[in-house]
PDB file of C-alpha atoms in Angstrom:
ATOM      1  CA  UNK S 928      47.522  26.188 104.633  1.00 45.00           C
ATOM      2  CA  UNK S 929      47.851  29.877 104.991  1.00 48.00           C
ATOM      3  CA  UNK S 930      46.452  32.350 102.949  1.00 48.00           C
ATOM      4  CA  UNK S 931      46.495  35.756 101.700  1.00 50.00           C
ATOM      5  CA  UNK S 932      43.746  38.210 101.083  1.00 45.00           C
ATOM      6  CA  UNK S 933      43.512  40.660  98.628  1.00 45.00           C
ATOM      7  CA  UNK S 934      42.341  41.796  95.397  1.00 44.00           C
ATOM      8  CA  UNK S 935      42.816  40.559  91.562  1.00 50.00           C
ATOM      9  CA  UNK S 936      42.438  42.763  89.162  1.00 55.00           C
ATOM     10  CA  UNK S 937      44.419  46.227  90.167  1.00 79.00           C
ATOM     11  CA  UNK S 938      48.255  46.524  90.109  1.00 87.00           C
ATOM     12  CA  UNK S 939      49.802  46.208  93.550  1.00 91.00           C
ATOM     13  CA  UNK S 940      52.355  48.884  94.177  1.00 93.00           C
ATOM     14  CA  UNK S 941      55.215  49.056  97.093  1.00 95.00           C
ATOM     15  CA  UNK S 942      55.974  51.389  99.316  1.00 96.00           C
ATOM     16  CA  UNK S 943      59.705  52.275 101.502  1.00 97.00           C
ATOM     17  CA  UNK S 944      59.808  53.810 104.341  1.00 96.00           C
ATOM     18  CA  UNK S 945      63.036  53.662 105.596  1.00 97.00           C
ATOM     19  CA  UNK S 946      64.052  57.261 107.238  1.00 96.00           C
ATOM     20  CA  UNK S 947      66.873  59.114 106.311  1.00 95.00           C
ATOM     21  CA  UNK S 948      68.098  60.403 109.628  1.00 95.00           C
ATOM     22  CA  UNK S 949      67.548  57.309 111.523  1.00 97.00           C
ATOM     23  CA  UNK S 950      69.897  55.130 108.887  1.00 97.00           C
ATOM     24  CA  UNK S 951      72.240  57.741 108.963  1.00 97.00           C
ATOM     25  CA  UNK S 952      72.571  57.204 112.684  1.00 97.00           C
ATOM     26  CA  UNK S 953      72.417  53.365 112.530  1.00 97.00           C
ATOM     27  CA  UNK S 954      75.058  53.027 109.332  1.00 97.00           C
ATOM     28  CA  UNK S 955      77.767  55.104 111.408  1.00 97.00           C
ATOM     29  CA  UNK S 956      76.942  53.613 114.740  1.00 98.00           C
ATOM     30  CA  UNK S 957      77.533  50.272 112.761  1.00 97.00           C
ATOM     31  CA  UNK S 958      80.681  51.622 111.000  1.00 97.00           C
ATOM     32  CA  UNK S 959      82.364  52.822 114.888  1.00 98.00           C
ATOM     33  CA  UNK S 960      81.898  49.101 116.460  1.00 97.00           C
ATOM     34  CA  UNK S 961      82.700  47.165 113.709  1.00 96.00           C
ATOM     35  CA  UNK S 962      86.507  49.592 113.713  1.00 97.00           C
ATOM     36  CA  UNK S 963      86.423  49.264 117.381  1.00 97.00           C
ATOM     37  CA  UNK S 964      86.387  45.613 117.426  1.00 96.00           C
ATOM     38  CA  UNK S 965      88.693  45.222 114.741  1.00 92.00           C
ATOM     39  CA  UNK S 966      85.768  43.908 112.141  1.00 91.00           C
ATOM     40  CA  UNK S 967      84.173  41.467 114.453  1.00 92.00           C
ATOM     41  CA  UNK S 968      81.192  43.354 114.934  1.00 96.00           C
ATOM     42  CA  UNK S 969      80.463  42.996 110.576  1.00 94.00           C
ATOM     43  CA  UNK S 970      77.564  40.137 111.167  1.00 94.00           C
ATOM     44  CA  UNK S 971      75.753  42.302 113.534  1.00 97.00           C
ATOM     45  CA  UNK S 972      76.297  45.002 112.146  1.00 96.00           C
ATOM     46  CA  UNK S 973      75.008  43.701 108.301  1.00 95.00           C
ATOM     47  CA  UNK S 974      72.237  41.774 109.708  1.00 96.00           C
ATOM     48  CA  UNK S 975      71.064  45.131 110.893  1.00 97.00           C
ATOM     49  CA  UNK S 976      70.756  46.773 108.101  1.00 96.00           C
ATOM     50  CA  UNK S 977      69.105  43.893 105.875  1.00 96.00           C
ATOM     51  CA  UNK S 978      66.952  43.550 109.213  1.00 97.00           C
ATOM     52  CA  UNK S 979      65.940  47.257 108.738  1.00 98.00           C
ATOM     53  CA  UNK S 980      65.330  47.615 104.697  1.00 97.00           C
ATOM     54  CA  UNK S 981      63.315  44.355 104.720  1.00 97.00           C
ATOM     55  CA  UNK S 982      61.135  45.955 107.455  1.00 97.00           C
ATOM     56  CA  UNK S 983      61.239  49.482 105.580  1.00 97.00           C
ATOM     57  CA  UNK S 984      59.827  47.824 102.597  1.00 97.00           C
ATOM     58  CA  UNK S 985      55.892  46.946 102.489  1.00 96.00           C
ATOM     59  CA  UNK S 986      53.612  45.308  99.883  1.00 94.00           C
ATOM     60  CA  UNK S 987      49.893  45.481  99.922  1.00 88.00           C
ATOM     61  CA  UNK S 988      50.480  47.734 103.750  1.00 89.00           C
ATOM     62  CA  UNK S 989      52.068  44.673 105.420  1.00 93.00           C
ATOM     63  CA  UNK S 990      56.127  44.911 105.521  1.00 96.00           C
ATOM     64  CA  UNK S 991      58.226  42.259 104.510  1.00 97.00           C
ATOM     65  CA  UNK S 992      61.058  40.576 107.107  1.00 96.00           C
ATOM     66  CA  UNK S 993      64.001  39.329 107.719  1.00 96.00           C
ATOM     67  CA  UNK S 994      64.366  36.692 110.547  1.00 94.00           C
ATOM     68  CA  UNK S 995      68.852  36.082 109.883  1.00 93.00           C
ATOM     69  CA  UNK S 996      71.148  36.704 112.875  1.00 94.00           C
ATOM     70  CA  UNK S 997      74.465  38.146 113.104  1.00 94.00           C
ATOM     71  CA  UNK S 998      75.260  34.788 114.850  1.00 93.00           C
ATOM     72  CA  UNK S 999      74.894  33.149 111.544  1.00 93.00           C
ATOM     73  CA  UNK S1000      76.650  35.064 109.919  1.00 91.00           C
ATOM     74  CA  UNK S1001      79.676  35.463 111.965  1.00 93.00           C
ATOM     75  CA  UNK S1002      79.906  31.572 111.618  1.00 89.00           C
ATOM     76  CA  UNK S1003      80.306  31.744 107.892  1.00 89.00           C
ATOM     77  CA  UNK S1004      82.798  35.228 107.934  1.00 88.00           C
ATOM     78  CA  UNK S1005      85.207  33.322 110.107  1.00 89.00           C
ATOM     79  CA  UNK S1006      85.111  30.463 107.602  1.00 85.00           C
ATOM     80  CA  UNK S1007      85.237  32.437 104.612  1.00 85.00           C
ATOM     81  CA  UNK S1008      88.317  34.794 106.426  1.00 84.00           C
ATOM     82  CA  UNK S1009      90.162  31.945 107.137  1.00 86.00           C
ATOM     83  CA  UNK S1010      89.793  30.758 103.600  1.00 83.00           C
ATOM     84  CA  UNK S1011      91.011  34.167 102.020  1.00 82.00           C
ATOM     85  CA  UNK S1012      93.984  34.122 104.178  1.00 86.00           C
ATOM     86  CA  UNK S1013      95.479  30.505 103.386  1.00 83.00           C
ATOM     87  CA  UNK S1014      94.566  31.482  99.672  1.00 80.00           C
ATOM     88  CA  UNK S1015      96.475  35.075 100.427  1.00 82.00           C
ATOM     89  CA  UNK S1016      99.464  33.031 102.024  1.00 85.00           C
ATOM     90  CA  UNK S1017      99.902  30.797  98.983  1.00 79.00           C
ATOM     91  CA  UNK S1018      99.955  34.200  96.275  1.00 79.00           C
ATOM     92  CA  UNK S1019     102.366  35.247  98.619  1.00 83.00           C
ATOM     93  CA  UNK S1020     104.761  32.449  98.316  1.00 83.00           C
ATOM     94  CA  UNK S1021     104.297  31.447  94.984  1.00 81.00           C
ATOM     95  CA  UNK S1022     104.926  35.293  94.202  1.00 77.00           C
ATOM     96  CA  UNK S1023     107.927  35.870  96.349  1.00 80.00           C
ATOM     97  CA  UNK S1024     109.537  32.585  94.639  1.00 79.00           C
ATOM     98  CA  UNK S1025     111.337  34.207  91.900  1.00 76.00           C
ATOM     99  CA  UNK S1026     110.421  31.141  89.693  1.00 80.00           C
ATOM    100  CA  UNK S1027     108.598  33.215  86.624  1.00 79.00           C
ATOM    101  CA  UNK S1028     106.539  29.633  86.309  1.00 80.00           C
ATOM    102  CA  UNK S1029     105.575  29.637  89.502  1.00 80.00           C
ATOM    103  CA  UNK S1030     105.125  33.497  90.097  1.00 78.00           C
ATOM    104  CA  UNK S1031     102.742  33.134  86.809  1.00 80.00           C
ATOM    105  CA  UNK S1032     101.059  29.765  87.972  1.00 81.00           C
ATOM    106  CA  UNK S1033     100.303  31.343  91.176  1.00 79.00           C
ATOM    107  CA  UNK S1034      98.685  34.984  89.550  1.00 80.00           C
ATOM    108  CA  UNK S1035      96.397  32.674  87.816  1.00 83.00           C
ATOM    109  CA  UNK S1036      95.471  30.403  90.190  1.00 81.00           C
ATOM    110  CA  UNK S1037      94.955  33.170  92.659  1.00 80.00           C
ATOM    111  CA  UNK S1038      92.137  34.729  90.511  1.00 81.00           C
ATOM    112  CA  UNK S1039      90.798  32.064  88.316  1.00 84.00           C
ATOM    113  CA  UNK S1040      90.099  31.026  92.349  1.00 83.00           C
ATOM    114  CA  UNK S1041      88.247  34.754  92.907  1.00 82.00           C
ATOM    115  CA  UNK S1042      86.068  34.385  89.850  1.00 84.00           C
ATOM    116  CA  UNK S1043      85.227  30.571  90.566  1.00 84.00           C
ATOM    117  CA  UNK S1044      83.958  31.367  94.166  1.00 87.00           C
ATOM    118  CA  UNK S1045      81.372  34.100  92.973  1.00 90.00           C
ATOM    119  CA  UNK S1046      79.177  31.336  91.322  1.00 92.00           C
ATOM    120  CA  UNK S1047      79.295  29.926  94.923  1.00 89.00           C
ATOM    121  CA  UNK S1048      78.953  33.451  96.546  1.00 90.00           C
ATOM    122  CA  UNK S1049      75.621  33.931  94.207  1.00 92.00           C
ATOM    123  CA  UNK S1050      74.209  30.333  95.351  1.00 91.00           C
ATOM    124  CA  UNK S1051      75.261  30.360  99.155  1.00 91.00           C
ATOM    125  CA  UNK S1052      73.715  33.633  99.857  1.00 91.00           C
ATOM    126  CA  UNK S1053      69.957  33.512  97.803  1.00 92.00           C
ATOM    127  CA  UNK S1054      70.304  30.364  99.512  1.00 93.00           C
ATOM    128  CA  UNK S1055      70.042  32.168 102.779  1.00 93.00           C
ATOM    129  CA  UNK S1056      68.008  34.858 102.190  1.00 93.00           C
ATOM    130  CA  UNK S1057      65.900  33.507 101.005  1.00 93.00           C
ATOM    131  CA  UNK S1058      65.230  31.015 103.700  1.00 93.00           C
ATOM    132  CA  UNK S1059      65.016  34.038 106.150  1.00 93.00           C
ATOM    133  CA  UNK S1060      62.760  36.490 103.966  1.00 95.00           C
ATOM    134  CA  UNK S1061      59.269  36.716 104.194  1.00 94.00           C
ATOM    135  CA  UNK S1062      55.993  38.566 104.113  1.00 94.00           C
ATOM    136  CA  UNK S1063      52.381  37.483 105.760  1.00 92.00           C
ATOM    137  CA  UNK S1064      54.249  34.894 107.455  1.00 90.00           C
ATOM    138  CA  UNK S1065      55.137  33.107 103.689  1.00 93.00           C
ATOM    139  CA  UNK S1066      58.394  32.431 103.320  1.00 93.00           C
ATOM    140  CA  UNK S1067      60.809  32.390  99.781  1.00 94.00           C
ATOM    141  CA  UNK S1068      62.778  29.613  98.807  1.00 93.00           C
ATOM    142  CA  UNK S1069      65.622  29.454  96.156  1.00 94.00           C
ATOM    143  CA  UNK S1070      65.989  25.952  94.434  1.00 93.00           C
ATOM    144  CA  UNK S1071      69.268  26.502  92.246  1.00 94.00           C
ATOM    145  CA  UNK S1072      71.882  23.643  92.613  1.00 93.00           C
ATOM    146  CA  UNK S1073      75.139  25.084  93.182  1.00 91.00           C
ATOM    147  CA  UNK S1074      76.972  22.334  90.728  1.00 93.00           C
ATOM    148  CA  UNK S1075      75.355  23.614  88.112  1.00 95.00           C
ATOM    149  CA  UNK S1076      75.354  27.360  88.102  1.00 95.00           C
ATOM    150  CA  UNK S1077      79.085  26.911  88.669  1.00 94.00           C
ATOM    151  CA  UNK S1078      79.062  25.582  85.104  1.00 95.00           C
ATOM    152  CA  UNK S1079      76.823  27.975  83.780  1.00 96.00           C
ATOM    153  CA  UNK S1080      78.842  30.869  84.983  1.00 95.00           C
ATOM    154  CA  UNK S1081      82.552  29.033  83.707  1.00 94.00           C
ATOM    155  CA  UNK S1082      80.806  28.701  80.552  1.00 96.00           C
ATOM    156  CA  UNK S1083      79.373  31.953  80.152  1.00 96.00           C
ATOM    157  CA  UNK S1084      83.188  33.287  81.693  1.00 93.00           C
ATOM    158  CA  UNK S1085      84.738  31.558  79.019  1.00 95.00           C
ATOM    159  CA  UNK S1086      82.866  33.101  76.226  1.00 97.00           C
ATOM    160  CA  UNK S1087      82.645  36.229  77.607  1.00 96.00           C
ATOM    161  CA  UNK S1088      86.484  35.858  77.153  1.00 94.00           C
ATOM    162  CA  UNK S1089      87.234  34.447  73.918  1.00 97.00           C
ATOM    163  CA  UNK S1090      84.501  37.063  72.136  1.00 97.00           C
ATOM    164  CA  UNK S1091      86.583  39.959  74.322  1.00 95.00           C
ATOM    165  CA  UNK S1092      84.085  41.370  76.701  1.00 95.00           C
ATOM    166  CA  UNK S1093      81.011  40.931  73.576  1.00 96.00           C
ATOM    167  CA  UNK S1094      79.242  38.192  75.093  1.00 98.00           C
ATOM    168  CA  UNK S1095      79.234  39.935  78.662  1.00 97.00           C
ATOM    169  CA  UNK S1096      75.492  40.721  78.412  1.00 97.00           C
ATOM    170  CA  UNK S1097      74.258  37.288  77.230  1.00 98.00           C
ATOM    171  CA  UNK S1098      76.391  35.990  80.663  1.00 97.00           C
ATOM    172  CA  UNK S1099      74.441  38.185  82.809  1.00 96.00           C
ATOM    173  CA  UNK S1100      71.286  37.134  81.272  1.00 97.00           C
ATOM    174  CA  UNK S1101      72.008  33.270  81.842  1.00 97.00           C
ATOM    175  CA  UNK S1102      73.124  33.598  85.073  1.00 96.00           C
ATOM    176  CA  UNK S1103      70.141  36.152  85.812  1.00 96.00           C
ATOM    177  CA  UNK S1104      67.102  33.861  84.189  1.00 97.00           C
ATOM    178  CA  UNK S1105      69.097  30.809  86.169  1.00 97.00           C
ATOM    179  CA  UNK S1106      68.782  32.371  89.505  1.00 96.00           C
ATOM    180  CA  UNK S1107      64.604  33.630  89.771  1.00 97.00           C
ATOM    181  CA  UNK S1108      63.804  30.531  87.393  1.00 96.00           C
ATOM    182  CA  UNK S1109      64.848  29.143  91.071  1.00 95.00           C
ATOM    183  CA  UNK S1110      63.159  31.507  93.228  1.00 95.00           C
ATOM    184  CA  UNK S1111      60.320  31.142  95.030  1.00 94.00           C
ATOM    185  CA  UNK S1112      57.513  32.637  97.413  1.00 94.00           C
ATOM    186  CA  UNK S1113      55.105  30.080  99.075  1.00 90.00           C
ATOM    187  CA  UNK S1114      53.799  28.707  95.810  1.00 90.00           C
ATOM    188  CA  UNK S1115      54.757  31.021  93.328  1.00 94.00           C
ATOM    189  CA  UNK S1116      57.727  30.894  90.952  1.00 95.00           C
ATOM    190  CA  UNK S1117      59.440  33.573  89.057  1.00 96.00           C
ATOM    191  CA  UNK S1118      61.010  33.844  85.791  1.00 97.00           C
ATOM    192  CA  UNK S1119      63.237  37.029  83.843  1.00 97.00           C
ATOM    193  CA  UNK S1120      61.952  36.702  80.084  1.00 96.00           C
ATOM    194  CA  UNK S1121      65.118  39.357  79.358  1.00 97.00           C
ATOM    195  CA  UNK S1122      67.597  38.650  76.154  1.00 97.00           C
ATOM    196  CA  UNK S1123      71.397  39.629  75.933  1.00 97.00           C
ATOM    197  CA  UNK S1124      70.784  40.938  72.434  1.00 98.00           C
ATOM    198  CA  UNK S1125      68.806  43.406  74.314  1.00 98.00           C
ATOM    199  CA  UNK S1126      70.650  44.117  76.998  1.00 98.00           C
ATOM    200  CA  UNK S1127      73.472  44.365  74.673  1.00 98.00           C
ATOM    201  CA  UNK S1128      72.138  46.787  72.293  1.00 98.00           C
ATOM    202  CA  UNK S1129      71.442  49.070  75.976  1.00 98.00           C
ATOM    203  CA  UNK S1130      75.016  48.719  76.815  1.00 98.00           C
ATOM    204  CA  UNK S1131      76.376  49.876  73.742  1.00 97.00           C
ATOM    205  CA  UNK S1132      73.954  52.949  72.891  1.00 97.00           C
ATOM    206  CA  UNK S1133      74.446  53.693  76.454  1.00 97.00           C
ATOM    207  CA  UNK S1134      78.593  53.521  76.331  1.00 97.00           C
ATOM    208  CA  UNK S1135      78.299  55.204  72.418  1.00 97.00           C
ATOM    209  CA  UNK S1136      75.623  58.337  73.050  1.00 97.00           C
ATOM    210  CA  UNK S1137      76.880  59.173  76.420  1.00 97.00           C
ATOM    211  CA  UNK S1138      80.105  60.278  74.546  1.00 97.00           C
ATOM    212  CA  UNK S1139      78.741  62.004  72.205  1.00 97.00           C
ATOM    213  CA  UNK S1140      76.092  64.092  74.270  1.00 97.00           C
ATOM    214  CA  UNK S1141      78.570  64.470  77.034  1.00 95.00           C
ATOM    215  CA  UNK S1142      77.000  62.510  79.509  1.00 95.00           C
ATOM    216  CA  UNK S1143      73.705  63.712  78.877  1.00 96.00           C
ATOM    217  CA  UNK S1144      72.558  60.517  77.186  1.00 97.00           C
ATOM    218  CA  UNK S1145      74.041  58.895  80.634  1.00 97.00           C
ATOM    219  CA  UNK S1146      70.738  59.182  82.275  1.00 97.00           C
ATOM    220  CA  UNK S1147      68.431  57.727  79.474  1.00 98.00           C
ATOM    221  CA  UNK S1148      71.102  54.481  79.932  1.00 98.00           C
ATOM    222  CA  UNK S1149      70.347  54.274  83.890  1.00 97.00           C
ATOM    223  CA  UNK S1150      66.520  54.777  83.173  1.00 97.00           C
ATOM    224  CA  UNK S1151      66.749  51.609  80.547  1.00 98.00           C
ATOM    225  CA  UNK S1152      69.121  49.559  81.997  1.00 97.00           C
ATOM    226  CA  UNK S1153      66.898  49.206  85.145  1.00 97.00           C
ATOM    227  CA  UNK S1154      63.412  48.654  83.267  1.00 97.00           C
ATOM    228  CA  UNK S1155      65.284  46.435  81.801  1.00 98.00           C
ATOM    229  CA  UNK S1156      65.707  44.093  84.771  1.00 97.00           C
ATOM    230  CA  UNK S1157      62.429  45.205  86.479  1.00 97.00           C
ATOM    231  CA  UNK S1158      60.168  44.745  83.080  1.00 97.00           C
ATOM    232  CA  UNK S1159      61.738  41.352  82.408  1.00 97.00           C
ATOM    233  CA  UNK S1160      61.164  40.252  85.459  1.00 97.00           C
ATOM    234  CA  UNK S1161      57.552  38.582  86.285  1.00 96.00           C
ATOM    235  CA  UNK S1162      55.643  36.373  88.569  1.00 95.00           C
ATOM    236  CA  UNK S1163      53.908  32.841  87.369  1.00 94.00           C
ATOM    237  CA  UNK S1164      51.089  31.899  89.665  1.00 92.00           C
ATOM    238  CA  UNK S1165      48.668  29.034  88.393  1.00 87.00           C
ATOM    239  CA  UNK S1166      49.531  29.328  84.831  1.00 88.00           C
ATOM    240  CA  UNK S1167      49.464  32.840  84.441  1.00 90.00           C
ATOM    241  CA  UNK S1168      52.209  35.348  83.786  1.00 94.00           C
ATOM    242  CA  UNK S1169      52.149  38.246  85.645  1.00 95.00           C
ATOM    243  CA  UNK S1170      55.190  41.111  84.871  1.00 95.00           C
ATOM    244  CA  UNK S1171      57.072  43.816  87.319  1.00 96.00           C
ATOM    245  CA  UNK S1172      56.842  47.348  85.842  1.00 96.00           C
ATOM    246  CA  UNK S1173      59.292  50.009  86.168  1.00 97.00           C
ATOM    247  CA  UNK S1174      57.708  53.496  85.433  1.00 96.00           C
ATOM    248  CA  UNK S1175      60.319  56.002  86.265  1.00 97.00           C
ATOM    249  CA  UNK S1176      60.854  58.579  83.526  1.00 97.00           C
ATOM    250  CA  UNK S1177      64.070  59.725  82.199  1.00 97.00           C
ATOM    251  CA  UNK S1178      63.521  63.600  84.326  1.00 97.00           C
ATOM    252  CA  UNK S1179      62.968  60.703  88.038  1.00 97.00           C
ATOM    253  CA  UNK S1180      66.137  59.502  87.102  1.00 97.00           C
ATOM    254  CA  UNK S1181      68.151  62.617  86.338  1.00 97.00           C
ATOM    255  CA  UNK S1182      66.711  64.254  89.842  1.00 97.00           C
ATOM    256  CA  UNK S1183      67.909  61.127  91.825  1.00 97.00           C
ATOM    257  CA  UNK S1184      71.112  60.441  90.391  1.00 97.00           C
ATOM    258  CA  UNK S1185      72.176  64.606  90.476  1.00 97.00           C
ATOM    259  CA  UNK S1186      70.804  65.490  93.981  1.00 97.00           C
ATOM    260  CA  UNK S1187      72.645  61.413  94.998  1.00 97.00           C
ATOM    261  CA  UNK S1188      75.702  63.053  93.331  1.00 97.00           C
ATOM    262  CA  UNK S1189      75.497  66.264  95.647  1.00 97.00           C
ATOM    263  CA  UNK S1190      74.724  65.135  98.281  1.00 97.00           C
ATOM    264  CA  UNK S1191      78.021  62.527  98.625  1.00 97.00           C
ATOM    265  CA  UNK S1192      80.490  65.106  96.571  1.00 97.00           C
ATOM    266  CA  UNK S1193      79.266  67.955  99.046  1.00 97.00           C
ATOM    267  CA  UNK S1194      79.261  66.223 102.140  1.00 97.00           C
ATOM    268  CA  UNK S1195      82.709  64.511 100.738  1.00 95.00           C
ATOM    269  CA  UNK S1196      80.893  60.840 101.417  1.00 95.00           C
ATOM    270  CA  UNK S1197      79.100  61.629 104.689  1.00 97.00           C
ATOM    271  CA  UNK S1198      75.660  61.729 103.598  1.00 97.00           C
ATOM    272  CA  UNK S1199      76.084  58.427 101.652  1.00 97.00           C
ATOM    273  CA  UNK S1200      73.092  56.355 103.989  1.00 97.00           C
ATOM    274  CA  UNK S1201      71.164  59.188 103.003  1.00 97.00           C
ATOM    275  CA  UNK S1202      71.833  58.376  99.434  1.00 97.00           C
ATOM    276  CA  UNK S1203      70.804  54.773  99.870  1.00 97.00           C
ATOM    277  CA  UNK S1204      67.789  55.395 101.446  1.00 98.00           C
ATOM    278  CA  UNK S1205      66.733  58.042  98.305  1.00 97.00           C
ATOM    279  CA  UNK S1206      67.329  55.318  96.059  1.00 97.00           C
ATOM    280  CA  UNK S1207      65.418  52.624  97.454  1.00 97.00           C
ATOM    281  CA  UNK S1208      62.400  54.849  97.918  1.00 97.00           C
ATOM    282  CA  UNK S1209      62.981  55.634  93.944  1.00 97.00           C
ATOM    283  CA  UNK S1210      62.871  52.188  92.978  1.00 96.00           C
ATOM    284  CA  UNK S1211      59.659  50.971  95.636  1.00 96.00           C
ATOM    285  CA  UNK S1212      57.722  54.361  94.401  1.00 96.00           C
ATOM    286  CA  UNK S1213      57.796  53.376  90.792  1.00 97.00           C
ATOM    287  CA  UNK S1214      57.986  49.878  90.801  1.00 96.00           C
ATOM    288  CA  UNK S1215      54.678  47.774  90.639  1.00 96.00           C
ATOM    289  CA  UNK S1216      52.863  44.527  89.521  1.00 95.00           C
ATOM    290  CA  UNK S1217      51.082  44.532  87.000  1.00 91.00           C
ATOM    291  CA  UNK S1218      47.464  43.578  86.887  1.00 88.00           C
ATOM    292  CA  UNK S1219      45.985  39.889  87.351  1.00 85.00           C
ATOM    293  CA  UNK S1220      48.123  39.231  90.968  1.00 86.00           C
ATOM    294  CA  UNK S1221      46.005  37.406  93.677  1.00 86.00           C
ATOM    295  CA  UNK S1222      46.918  37.690  97.316  1.00 83.00           C
ATOM    296  CA  UNK S1223      44.255  34.700  97.761  1.00 79.00           C
ATOM    297  CA  UNK S1224      45.898  32.166  95.984  1.00 85.00           C
ATOM    298  CA  UNK S1225      49.258  32.428  98.101  1.00 86.00           C
ATOM    299  CA  UNK S1226      49.625  29.437  99.982  1.00 83.00           C
ATOM    300  CA  UNK S1227      52.938  28.117 102.304  1.00 80.00           C
ATOM    301  CA  UNK S1228      54.440  25.303 100.403  1.00 76.00           C
ATOM    302  CA  UNK S1229      57.558  24.104 102.672  1.00 72.00           C
ATOM    303  CA  UNK S1230      60.219  25.590 104.572  1.00 67.00           C
ATOM    304  CA  UNK S1231      63.964  25.664 103.720  1.00 70.00           C
ATOM    305  CA  UNK S1232      66.211  25.922 107.150  1.00 69.00           C
ATOM    306  CA  UNK S1233      69.460  26.888 105.591  1.00 73.00           C
ATOM    307  CA  UNK S1234      72.123  28.501 108.008  1.00 68.00           C
ATOM    308  CA  UNK S1235      74.827  28.038 106.449  1.00 75.00           C
ATOM    309  CA  UNK S1236      76.079  31.949 105.719  1.00 77.00           C
ATOM    310  CA  UNK S1237      79.717  31.407 104.053  1.00 77.00           C
ATOM    311  CA  UNK S1238      78.139  32.389 100.896  1.00 76.00           C
ATOM    312  CA  UNK S1239      77.005  35.692 101.971  1.00 80.00           C
ATOM    313  CA  UNK S1240      80.360  36.294 103.772  1.00 78.00           C
ATOM    314  CA  UNK S1241      82.366  35.511 100.269  1.00 75.00           C
ATOM    315  CA  UNK S1242      80.489  37.646  98.907  1.00 80.00           C
ATOM    316  CA  UNK S1243      81.082  40.213 101.311  1.00 76.00           C
ATOM    317  CA  UNK S1244      84.983  39.713 100.693  1.00 67.00           C
ATOM    318  CA  UNK S1245      83.724  39.899  97.020  1.00 68.00           C
ATOM    319  CA  UNK S1246      82.501  43.379  97.631  1.00 65.00           C
ATOM    320  CA  UNK S1247      79.147  42.651  95.866  1.00 61.00           C
ATOM    321  CA  UNK S1248      75.586  42.307  97.477  1.00 61.00           C
ATOM    322  CA  UNK S1249      72.276  41.359  96.284  1.00 53.00           C
ATOM    323  CA  UNK S1250      69.890  44.033  98.427  1.00 46.00           C
TER     324      UNK S1250
END
């Protein structure tokens, strides 16, 4: 069994070593190659950027690694591309039918399918990325069930619609709990202990106080939101629950957001790659694992040789990312 040596008592900190200049060149090179190949290069561009972020992320002075390939993503990309073309054709035929009932059914069906693809995208993307992610030879693994996640998503979506959006915070928490609780790293398991009511009040306070303070409270809102997600995530190791902690202060968030804003605004978006690097560096600088985590006790359990990237590609088409 593969073991990792480390200290037992001290807090464990992360580090992100990505450089703005080199990522800037990579980012726009990938955009250029994707454009001139009419999108065909996108899977390889995606994998290159993922590998860059993984290799720039460190724990215990050791980098994470991602061993997915552009070829794997390309296969899923083609399947999803053809699927969306088929959906779009059927939607267009229905909308142009001049029959009010068919138009209504086409519109409802199209958006219903889009929403129902989200849990499949989450499941597929999580399983693929976990199977290709490792640290010191120890791999991640996602054990969630696609159908179980789908039903959770459907119930949460219906309750959110019936409550005019109020249940949305509980819905987000339930999905996050399910996904994180089914994630493994060797013999370690993860969990999320956040509560929907706490997230709801963070959103409510953030909305109203940001309006009343002409946006000033938005920095506290952002800090509280990030801390909610980080501080409620925990690792279980031999029965011990060890939480993550985000130690950022409001002033730190203010500096990040303001500088990022002016970088994008003053360069008409050209500096966006620098914003990505600054954001990753911010999170890793303030994120830590609390005392009690023991590297000695991490052991490889089993591998998941999952290479279906359909869920990963659906995530891209729906414009949300797990990284």
